């Protein structure tokens, strides 16, 4: 019986996928896999039994990725599972920025005791007039699972959409509407677009990418939307751009002491993926990834180990080896199996940075001495019989 521990409440649409070979446990020390949403794992001690962590969501800053990799613990996330929820909030953000809906609602609340509010409204509503998004130009930076959906939906709403992503995947390219203009120049996107939305991961090269240098290339009165990562926008530069009017509105899903006090900013309390459907989709995807890894050794959507898929295990034995990505590892691994008279019917080896993963189908199950030889290879982090 495989034990699964939930650090946070995980949607039953995910946990209900666990069959009779699995059981949920309250004791993380006996679990082979942990399911988590937002709970911090940086101070946790991981038992030798722990094989995998499934993050029901995209961000993994609550998980010590390097420490897990060193112990041969695969960390999964669920990219794209919450994409529709985020897409819908981005569209709502554009509408909130275009029409002063927030200001209008506040006016109604402030004047709710006015017996003549209906008449007063007709005189006051012009203060909240805005523009339509139809025919306006939208720039989408990053055409991943969310960016593609935003671009396609905006095009369907009548916007002229420019998409920028130098690393667009084949799958994303197939999904992208033909009406979206794929530009290879970020400067072109900056100079042409009335609205700009960012959908890229937080990396050294993207942190602070929306800054005063970028604003200088944009139209006056541009609207910026950030539903990706807080650090993509330089808050000090944004505050100045809003004050000067260079940026008309900044819509962000990431409140912090600076953004919450910005003039003309619409700050939303991180609601992008906060829908029932997103939570259900993330839970299902995380559980499916965990089960496939535990039962077949396949790795999909890991953030610290390479992707690897050999399908459903059908041979007498399948062995997984987590190891450092250094020369002669394959030779040593196959040599250890050959010394025990074990024939490899199929195998694959994948690497990611300094870590690698070798998955092998064998004609018969290796004995304890062969497993010991595999574990004894310098640079091998974990060996698992599936």
Tab-separated table of C-alpha atoms in Angstrom:
chain	number	residue	atom	x	y	z
A	1	UNK	CA	0.000	0.000	0.000
A	2	UNK	CA	1.477	3.331	-1.060
A	3	UNK	CA	1.025	6.142	1.463
A	4	UNK	CA	0.259	9.711	0.328
A	5	UNK	CA	0.394	12.702	2.682
A	6	UNK	CA	-1.462	15.981	2.023
A	7	UNK	CA	0.211	19.035	3.548
A	8	UNK	CA	-2.741	21.226	2.494
A	9	UNK	CA	-6.369	20.478	1.790
A	10	UNK	CA	-6.347	18.924	-1.685
A	11	UNK	CA	-9.484	18.789	-3.821
A	12	UNK	CA	-11.237	15.437	-3.655
A	13	UNK	CA	-11.333	15.476	-7.449
A	14	UNK	CA	-7.649	14.698	-7.184
A	15	UNK	CA	-7.510	12.390	-4.187
A	16	UNK	CA	-10.506	10.404	-5.461
A	17	UNK	CA	-8.266	9.230	-8.316
A	18	UNK	CA	-6.190	7.209	-5.850
A	19	UNK	CA	-7.125	3.538	-6.194
A	20	UNK	CA	-7.053	0.645	-3.728
A	21	UNK	CA	-3.266	0.536	-3.876
A	22	UNK	CA	-3.037	3.937	-2.175
A	23	UNK	CA	-3.929	5.318	1.216
A	24	UNK	CA	-3.858	8.835	2.610
A	25	UNK	CA	-1.806	9.247	5.774
A	26	UNK	CA	-1.454	12.016	8.344
A	27	UNK	CA	2.157	11.006	8.961
A	28	UNK	CA	4.460	12.591	6.400
A	29	UNK	CA	7.384	10.444	7.566
A	30	UNK	CA	5.782	7.273	6.199
A	31	UNK	CA	4.630	8.778	2.909
A	32	UNK	CA	6.071	7.912	-0.489
A	33	UNK	CA	4.589	11.109	-1.912
A	34	UNK	CA	3.409	14.451	-0.586
A	35	UNK	CA	0.724	16.648	-2.146
A	36	UNK	CA	1.042	20.349	-1.348
A	37	UNK	CA	-0.382	23.696	-2.343
A	38	UNK	CA	1.044	26.681	-0.448
A	39	UNK	CA	2.527	25.173	2.745
A	40	UNK	CA	6.237	25.889	3.156
A	41	UNK	CA	8.463	22.805	3.031
A	42	UNK	CA	11.826	24.531	3.455
A	43	UNK	CA	12.197	23.575	7.112
A	44	UNK	CA	10.971	19.996	6.700
A	45	UNK	CA	13.142	16.919	7.142
A	46	UNK	CA	12.373	14.418	4.392
A	47	UNK	CA	12.336	10.721	5.201
A	48	UNK	CA	14.199	8.187	3.089
A	49	UNK	CA	10.832	6.815	1.936
A	50	UNK	CA	9.772	10.033	0.229
A	51	UNK	CA	9.985	9.670	-3.554
A	52	UNK	CA	7.958	12.573	-4.909
A	53	UNK	CA	6.268	15.881	-4.125
A	54	UNK	CA	3.294	17.053	-6.173
A	55	UNK	CA	2.587	20.788	-6.115
A	56	UNK	CA	-1.061	21.439	-6.961
A	57	UNK	CA	-0.237	24.667	-8.773
A	58	UNK	CA	2.525	26.208	-10.847
A	59	UNK	CA	4.749	28.099	-8.392
A	60	UNK	CA	7.244	26.052	-6.380
A	61	UNK	CA	8.997	28.666	-4.250
A	62	UNK	CA	7.611	26.915	-1.147
A	63	UNK	CA	9.632	23.757	-1.935
A	64	UNK	CA	13.434	23.278	-1.540
A	65	UNK	CA	14.075	22.071	-5.089
A	66	UNK	CA	17.831	21.565	-4.845
A	67	UNK	CA	17.649	19.695	-1.538
A	68	UNK	CA	14.988	17.422	-3.020
A	69	UNK	CA	17.041	16.772	-6.171
A	70	UNK	CA	20.060	15.806	-4.071
A	71	UNK	CA	17.936	13.217	-2.258
A	72	UNK	CA	16.437	11.845	-5.471
A	73	UNK	CA	13.004	13.322	-4.728
A	74	UNK	CA	11.154	14.409	-7.866
A	75	UNK	CA	9.140	17.618	-7.537
A	76	UNK	CA	6.168	18.010	-9.872
A	77	UNK	CA	3.995	21.027	-10.587
A	78	UNK	CA	0.861	21.489	-12.681
A	79	UNK	CA	1.489	24.058	-15.430
A	80	UNK	CA	-1.594	25.015	-17.378
A	81	UNK	CA	-4.082	23.439	-14.982
A	82	UNK	CA	-5.178	26.883	-13.776
A	83	UNK	CA	-4.684	28.622	-17.140
A	84	UNK	CA	-8.336	29.330	-17.844
A	85	UNK	CA	-8.948	30.847	-14.415
A	86	UNK	CA	-6.002	33.213	-14.838
A	87	UNK	CA	-7.026	34.046	-18.416
A	88	UNK	CA	-10.488	35.107	-17.307
A	89	UNK	CA	-9.072	37.380	-14.594
A	90	UNK	CA	-6.675	38.993	-17.079
A	91	UNK	CA	-9.641	39.820	-19.303
A	92	UNK	CA	-11.483	41.211	-16.283
A	93	UNK	CA	-8.397	43.272	-15.462
A	94	UNK	CA	-8.381	44.807	-18.942
A	95	UNK	CA	-12.027	45.766	-18.607
A	96	UNK	CA	-11.480	47.231	-15.133
A	97	UNK	CA	-8.617	49.324	-16.490
A	98	UNK	CA	-10.566	50.484	-19.559
A	99	UNK	CA	-13.759	51.503	-17.805
A	100	UNK	CA	-13.502	53.006	-14.317
A	101	UNK	CA	-15.743	50.302	-12.919
A	102	UNK	CA	-13.958	50.258	-9.552
A	103	UNK	CA	-14.417	54.016	-9.148
A	104	UNK	CA	-18.047	53.784	-10.198
A	105	UNK	CA	-18.828	51.037	-7.700
A	106	UNK	CA	-17.133	53.015	-4.926
A	107	UNK	CA	-19.217	56.086	-5.870
A	108	UNK	CA	-22.396	54.027	-5.540
A	109	UNK	CA	-21.324	52.756	-2.127
A	110	UNK	CA	-20.439	56.265	-0.967
A	111	UNK	CA	-23.832	57.574	-2.127
A	112	UNK	CA	-26.039	54.651	-1.143
A	113	UNK	CA	-27.996	56.782	1.363
A	114	UNK	CA	-28.883	59.397	-1.245
A	115	UNK	CA	-32.631	59.190	-1.846
A	116	UNK	CA	-32.100	60.686	-5.302
A	117	UNK	CA	-29.178	58.428	-6.249
A	118	UNK	CA	-30.795	57.416	-9.554
A	119	UNK	CA	-30.977	61.043	-10.700
A	120	UNK	CA	-27.587	61.953	-9.233
A	121	UNK	CA	-26.051	59.003	-11.078
A	122	UNK	CA	-26.883	60.493	-14.459
A	123	UNK	CA	-24.969	63.646	-13.558
A	124	UNK	CA	-21.999	61.873	-11.961
A	125	UNK	CA	-21.333	58.896	-14.216
A	126	UNK	CA	-19.309	60.895	-16.744
A	127	UNK	CA	-16.484	60.953	-14.179
A	128	UNK	CA	-16.125	57.207	-14.676
A	129	UNK	CA	-16.329	57.075	-18.451
A	130	UNK	CA	-13.714	54.969	-20.210
A	131	UNK	CA	-12.955	53.327	-23.522
A	132	UNK	CA	-13.742	50.030	-25.202
A	133	UNK	CA	-11.115	47.364	-25.798
A	134	UNK	CA	-12.473	46.514	-29.263
A	135	UNK	CA	-9.910	47.542	-31.876
A	136	UNK	CA	-7.192	48.288	-29.320
A	137	UNK	CA	-3.768	46.656	-29.528
A	138	UNK	CA	-2.775	44.106	-26.909
A	139	UNK	CA	0.775	42.846	-26.455
A	140	UNK	CA	1.165	39.429	-24.824
A	141	UNK	CA	4.672	38.714	-23.512
A	142	UNK	CA	5.047	34.963	-23.076
A	143	UNK	CA	2.959	32.492	-25.061
A	144	UNK	CA	2.744	29.589	-22.674
A	145	UNK	CA	-0.438	27.933	-21.428
A	146	UNK	CA	-1.888	31.192	-20.067
A	147	UNK	CA	-0.474	33.634	-22.609
A	148	UNK	CA	-1.876	31.698	-25.572
A	149	UNK	CA	-5.342	31.626	-24.007
A	150	UNK	CA	-5.233	35.354	-23.256
A	151	UNK	CA	-4.076	36.150	-26.801
A	152	UNK	CA	-6.775	34.006	-28.427
A	153	UNK	CA	-9.561	35.327	-26.205
A	154	UNK	CA	-8.534	38.942	-26.758
A	155	UNK	CA	-8.477	38.383	-30.524
A	156	UNK	CA	-12.008	36.989	-30.323
A	157	UNK	CA	-13.057	40.143	-28.447
A	158	UNK	CA	-11.914	42.231	-31.405
A	159	UNK	CA	-8.479	43.308	-30.191
A	160	UNK	CA	-5.416	43.428	-32.431
A	161	UNK	CA	-3.044	41.087	-30.637
A	162	UNK	CA	0.747	40.925	-30.777
A	163	UNK	CA	2.461	37.922	-29.202
A	164	UNK	CA	6.112	37.732	-28.171
A	165	UNK	CA	7.897	34.562	-27.104
A	166	UNK	CA	11.305	33.584	-28.494
A	167	UNK	CA	10.946	30.141	-26.917
A	168	UNK	CA	7.388	29.290	-27.915
A	169	UNK	CA	6.722	25.551	-27.850
A	170	UNK	CA	5.386	23.613	-30.810
A	171	UNK	CA	2.200	22.841	-28.871
A	172	UNK	CA	1.626	26.517	-28.021
A	173	UNK	CA	2.273	27.521	-31.616
A	174	UNK	CA	-0.398	25.093	-32.796
A	175	UNK	CA	-2.889	26.472	-30.261
A	176	UNK	CA	-2.250	30.136	-31.118
A	177	UNK	CA	-4.919	31.799	-33.244
A	178	UNK	CA	-3.810	32.745	-36.737
A	179	UNK	CA	-5.086	36.261	-36.102
A	180	UNK	CA	-2.412	36.815	-33.419
A	181	UNK	CA	0.644	38.581	-34.824
A	182	UNK	CA	3.780	36.813	-33.634
A	183	UNK	CA	6.513	39.430	-33.254
A	184	UNK	CA	10.189	38.687	-32.688
A	185	UNK	CA	10.859	42.157	-31.310
A	186	UNK	CA	9.896	43.171	-27.797
A	187	UNK	CA	10.542	46.802	-28.748
A	188	UNK	CA	7.916	46.555	-31.494
A	189	UNK	CA	5.396	45.207	-29.018
A	190	UNK	CA	6.209	47.993	-26.540
A	191	UNK	CA	5.851	50.764	-29.118
A	192	UNK	CA	2.671	49.486	-30.809
A	193	UNK	CA	0.418	48.268	-28.004
A	194	UNK	CA	-2.202	50.039	-25.889
A	195	UNK	CA	-2.298	47.166	-23.381
A	196	UNK	CA	0.589	44.932	-22.366
A	197	UNK	CA	0.217	41.748	-20.309
A	198	UNK	CA	3.137	39.686	-19.007
A	199	UNK	CA	3.093	35.868	-18.781
A	200	UNK	CA	6.679	34.723	-18.296
A	201	UNK	CA	8.401	32.888	-15.411
A	202	UNK	CA	10.509	34.762	-12.885
A	203	UNK	CA	14.134	34.242	-13.934
A	204	UNK	CA	17.247	36.376	-13.697
A	205	UNK	CA	16.664	37.705	-17.213
A	206	UNK	CA	12.974	38.533	-16.637
A	207	UNK	CA	13.020	40.034	-13.149
A	208	UNK	CA	12.310	43.756	-13.380
A	209	UNK	CA	11.846	43.570	-17.151
A	210	UNK	CA	8.980	46.077	-16.977
A	211	UNK	CA	10.993	49.127	-15.945
A	212	UNK	CA	11.729	52.736	-16.889
A	213	UNK	CA	13.718	51.656	-19.957
A	214	UNK	CA	10.732	49.635	-21.160
A	215	UNK	CA	8.279	52.472	-20.369
A	216	UNK	CA	10.349	54.850	-22.499
A	217	UNK	CA	9.555	52.692	-25.540
A	218	UNK	CA	5.805	52.505	-24.834
A	219	UNK	CA	2.886	54.689	-25.821
A	220	UNK	CA	1.732	57.357	-23.397
A	221	UNK	CA	-1.257	56.090	-21.417
A	222	UNK	CA	-0.414	52.398	-21.807
A	223	UNK	CA	-2.093	49.849	-19.521
A	224	UNK	CA	0.142	47.186	-17.935
A	225	UNK	CA	-1.216	43.906	-16.565
A	226	UNK	CA	0.811	41.554	-14.376
A	227	UNK	CA	-0.793	38.252	-13.420
A	228	UNK	CA	2.429	36.229	-13.692
A	229	UNK	CA	4.995	37.111	-11.005
A	230	UNK	CA	5.383	40.124	-8.720
A	231	UNK	CA	9.103	40.604	-9.463
A	232	UNK	CA	8.648	41.033	-13.217
A	233	UNK	CA	7.762	44.683	-12.639
A	234	UNK	CA	10.090	47.259	-11.071
A	235	UNK	CA	7.746	48.767	-8.484
A	236	UNK	CA	9.632	52.047	-8.071
A	237	UNK	CA	9.692	52.658	-11.823
A	238	UNK	CA	6.008	51.715	-12.088
A	239	UNK	CA	5.023	54.157	-9.335
A	240	UNK	CA	6.789	56.976	-11.206
A	241	UNK	CA	5.242	55.999	-14.545
A	242	UNK	CA	1.759	56.003	-13.020
A	243	UNK	CA	2.305	59.363	-11.368
A	244	UNK	CA	3.528	60.944	-14.616
A	245	UNK	CA	0.699	59.435	-16.662
A	246	UNK	CA	3.029	57.425	-18.895
A	247	UNK	CA	1.178	54.372	-17.611
A	248	UNK	CA	-2.566	54.953	-17.345
A	249	UNK	CA	-3.323	51.897	-15.210
A	250	UNK	CA	-1.349	49.099	-13.624
A	251	UNK	CA	-3.383	45.977	-12.907
A	252	UNK	CA	-1.586	43.458	-10.712
A	253	UNK	CA	-2.563	40.311	-8.881
A	254	UNK	CA	0.276	40.772	-6.380
A	255	UNK	CA	-0.317	43.154	-3.484
A	256	UNK	CA	2.762	44.422	-1.658
A	257	UNK	CA	3.440	47.578	0.358
A	258	UNK	CA	4.463	49.432	-2.806
A	259	UNK	CA	1.840	48.242	-5.298
A	260	UNK	CA	-1.002	48.635	-2.776
A	261	UNK	CA	-0.148	52.328	-2.456
A	262	UNK	CA	0.401	53.135	-6.129
A	263	UNK	CA	-1.641	55.889	-7.706
A	264	UNK	CA	-3.939	54.547	-10.482
A	265	UNK	CA	-3.115	50.918	-9.722
A	266	UNK	CA	-5.782	48.220	-9.538
A	267	UNK	CA	-4.443	45.699	-7.056
A	268	UNK	CA	-6.147	42.298	-6.803
A	269	UNK	CA	-5.449	39.903	-3.882
A	270	UNK	CA	-3.789	37.088	-5.888
A	271	UNK	CA	-7.018	35.628	-7.238
A	272	UNK	CA	-5.695	34.376	-10.581
A	273	UNK	CA	-6.018	30.672	-9.844
A	274	UNK	CA	-8.555	31.011	-7.044
A	275	UNK	CA	-11.435	29.217	-8.700
A	276	UNK	CA	-12.986	25.880	-7.817
A	277	UNK	CA	-12.229	24.617	-11.298
A	278	UNK	CA	-8.546	25.591	-11.109
A	279	UNK	CA	-8.090	23.919	-7.733
A	280	UNK	CA	-9.802	20.764	-9.000
A	281	UNK	CA	-7.715	20.691	-12.198
A	282	UNK	CA	-4.449	21.233	-10.302
A	283	UNK	CA	-5.272	18.460	-7.819
A	284	UNK	CA	-6.166	15.985	-10.569
A	285	UNK	CA	-3.031	16.765	-12.555
A	286	UNK	CA	-0.750	16.495	-9.496
A	287	UNK	CA	-2.225	13.141	-8.463
A	288	UNK	CA	-1.972	11.752	-12.000
A	289	UNK	CA	1.696	12.800	-12.201
A	290	UNK	CA	2.469	11.211	-8.823
A	291	UNK	CA	0.706	7.937	-9.676
A	292	UNK	CA	2.432	7.637	-13.059
A	293	UNK	CA	5.807	8.198	-11.416
A	294	UNK	CA	5.259	5.747	-8.571
A	295	UNK	CA	3.759	3.025	-10.786
A	296	UNK	CA	5.757	3.459	-14.014
A	297	UNK	CA	8.706	5.714	-13.225
A	298	UNK	CA	7.595	8.291	-15.791
A	299	UNK	CA	8.322	11.964	-15.114
A	300	UNK	CA	5.998	14.664	-16.451
A	301	UNK	CA	6.199	18.332	-15.435
A	302	UNK	CA	9.025	18.012	-12.951
A	303	UNK	CA	10.840	21.183	-11.947
A	304	UNK	CA	14.043	19.502	-10.728
A	305	UNK	CA	14.425	16.360	-12.880
A	306	UNK	CA	14.170	15.806	-16.648
A	307	UNK	CA	11.012	14.660	-18.393
A	308	UNK	CA	11.031	10.937	-19.177
A	309	UNK	CA	8.287	8.627	-20.435
A	310	UNK	CA	8.515	4.901	-21.234
A	311	UNK	CA	4.797	4.264	-21.003
A	312	UNK	CA	3.132	1.697	-18.789
A	313	UNK	CA	5.451	-0.892	-17.260
A	314	UNK	CA	4.897	-4.235	-19.005
A	315	UNK	CA	8.189	-6.089	-18.489
A	316	UNK	CA	9.274	-8.287	-15.593
A	317	UNK	CA	11.057	-5.378	-13.975
A	318	UNK	CA	11.696	-1.677	-14.435
A	319	UNK	CA	14.524	0.088	-12.609
A	320	UNK	CA	14.896	3.841	-12.168
A	321	UNK	CA	18.231	5.428	-11.326
A	322	UNK	CA	18.554	9.066	-10.226
A	323	UNK	CA	22.125	10.245	-10.639
A	324	UNK	CA	24.429	13.155	-11.289
A	325	UNK	CA	24.846	14.188	-14.911
A	326	UNK	CA	28.508	13.179	-15.251
A	327	UNK	CA	30.452	11.085	-17.824
A	328	UNK	CA	30.437	7.269	-17.781
A	329	UNK	CA	27.317	6.897	-15.636
A	330	UNK	CA	25.488	4.889	-18.300
A	331	UNK	CA	28.423	2.549	-18.718
A	332	UNK	CA	28.628	1.932	-14.990
A	333	UNK	CA	24.886	1.376	-14.649
A	334	UNK	CA	24.645	-1.066	-17.557
A	335	UNK	CA	27.842	-2.751	-16.388
A	336	UNK	CA	26.352	-3.368	-12.946
A	337	UNK	CA	23.323	-5.024	-14.558
A	338	UNK	CA	25.476	-7.067	-16.968
A	339	UNK	CA	27.535	-8.384	-14.049
A	340	UNK	CA	24.351	-9.931	-12.688
A	341	UNK	CA	23.365	-11.429	-16.041
A	342	UNK	CA	20.507	-8.926	-16.483
A	343	UNK	CA	19.477	-8.028	-20.050
A	344	UNK	CA	18.081	-4.544	-20.734
A	345	UNK	CA	15.164	-4.735	-23.152
A	346	UNK	CA	14.642	-0.980	-23.332
A	347	UNK	CA	16.079	2.095	-21.679
A	348	UNK	CA	16.180	5.882	-21.777
A	349	UNK	CA	18.465	8.449	-20.205
A	350	UNK	CA	17.592	12.107	-19.795
A	351	UNK	CA	19.459	14.955	-18.137
A	352	UNK	CA	18.607	18.360	-16.742
A	353	UNK	CA	21.433	20.602	-15.607
A	354	UNK	CA	23.506	18.598	-13.112
A	355	UNK	CA	20.952	15.821	-12.558
A	356	UNK	CA	20.020	12.880	-14.773
A	357	UNK	CA	17.548	10.040	-14.831
A	358	UNK	CA	17.928	6.578	-16.320
A	359	UNK	CA	14.902	4.303	-16.724
A	360	UNK	CA	15.354	0.677	-17.822
A	361	UNK	CA	13.046	-2.223	-18.661
A	362	UNK	CA	14.653	-5.559	-17.738
A	363	UNK	CA	13.960	-9.136	-18.826
A	364	UNK	CA	13.940	-10.318	-15.231
A	365	UNK	CA	14.128	-8.822	-11.768
A	366	UNK	CA	17.634	-8.125	-10.460
A	367	UNK	CA	18.637	-9.612	-7.101
A	368	UNK	CA	19.827	-7.685	-4.072
A	369	UNK	CA	23.501	-7.819	-5.042
A	370	UNK	CA	22.845	-6.070	-8.363
A	371	UNK	CA	20.820	-3.378	-6.627
A	372	UNK	CA	23.678	-2.894	-4.174
A	373	UNK	CA	26.151	-2.461	-7.038
A	374	UNK	CA	23.881	0.163	-8.597
A	375	UNK	CA	23.548	2.008	-5.301
A	376	UNK	CA	27.297	1.853	-4.827
A	377	UNK	CA	28.132	3.776	-8.005
A	378	UNK	CA	29.637	7.153	-7.163
A	379	UNK	CA	27.139	9.837	-8.219
A	380	UNK	CA	24.039	7.639	-7.930
A	381	UNK	CA	21.476	9.349	-5.711
A	382	UNK	CA	18.670	6.785	-5.639
A	383	UNK	CA	17.842	3.433	-7.205
A	384	UNK	CA	14.253	2.237	-7.332
A	385	UNK	CA	12.682	-1.017	-8.450
A	386	UNK	CA	9.267	-0.332	-9.962
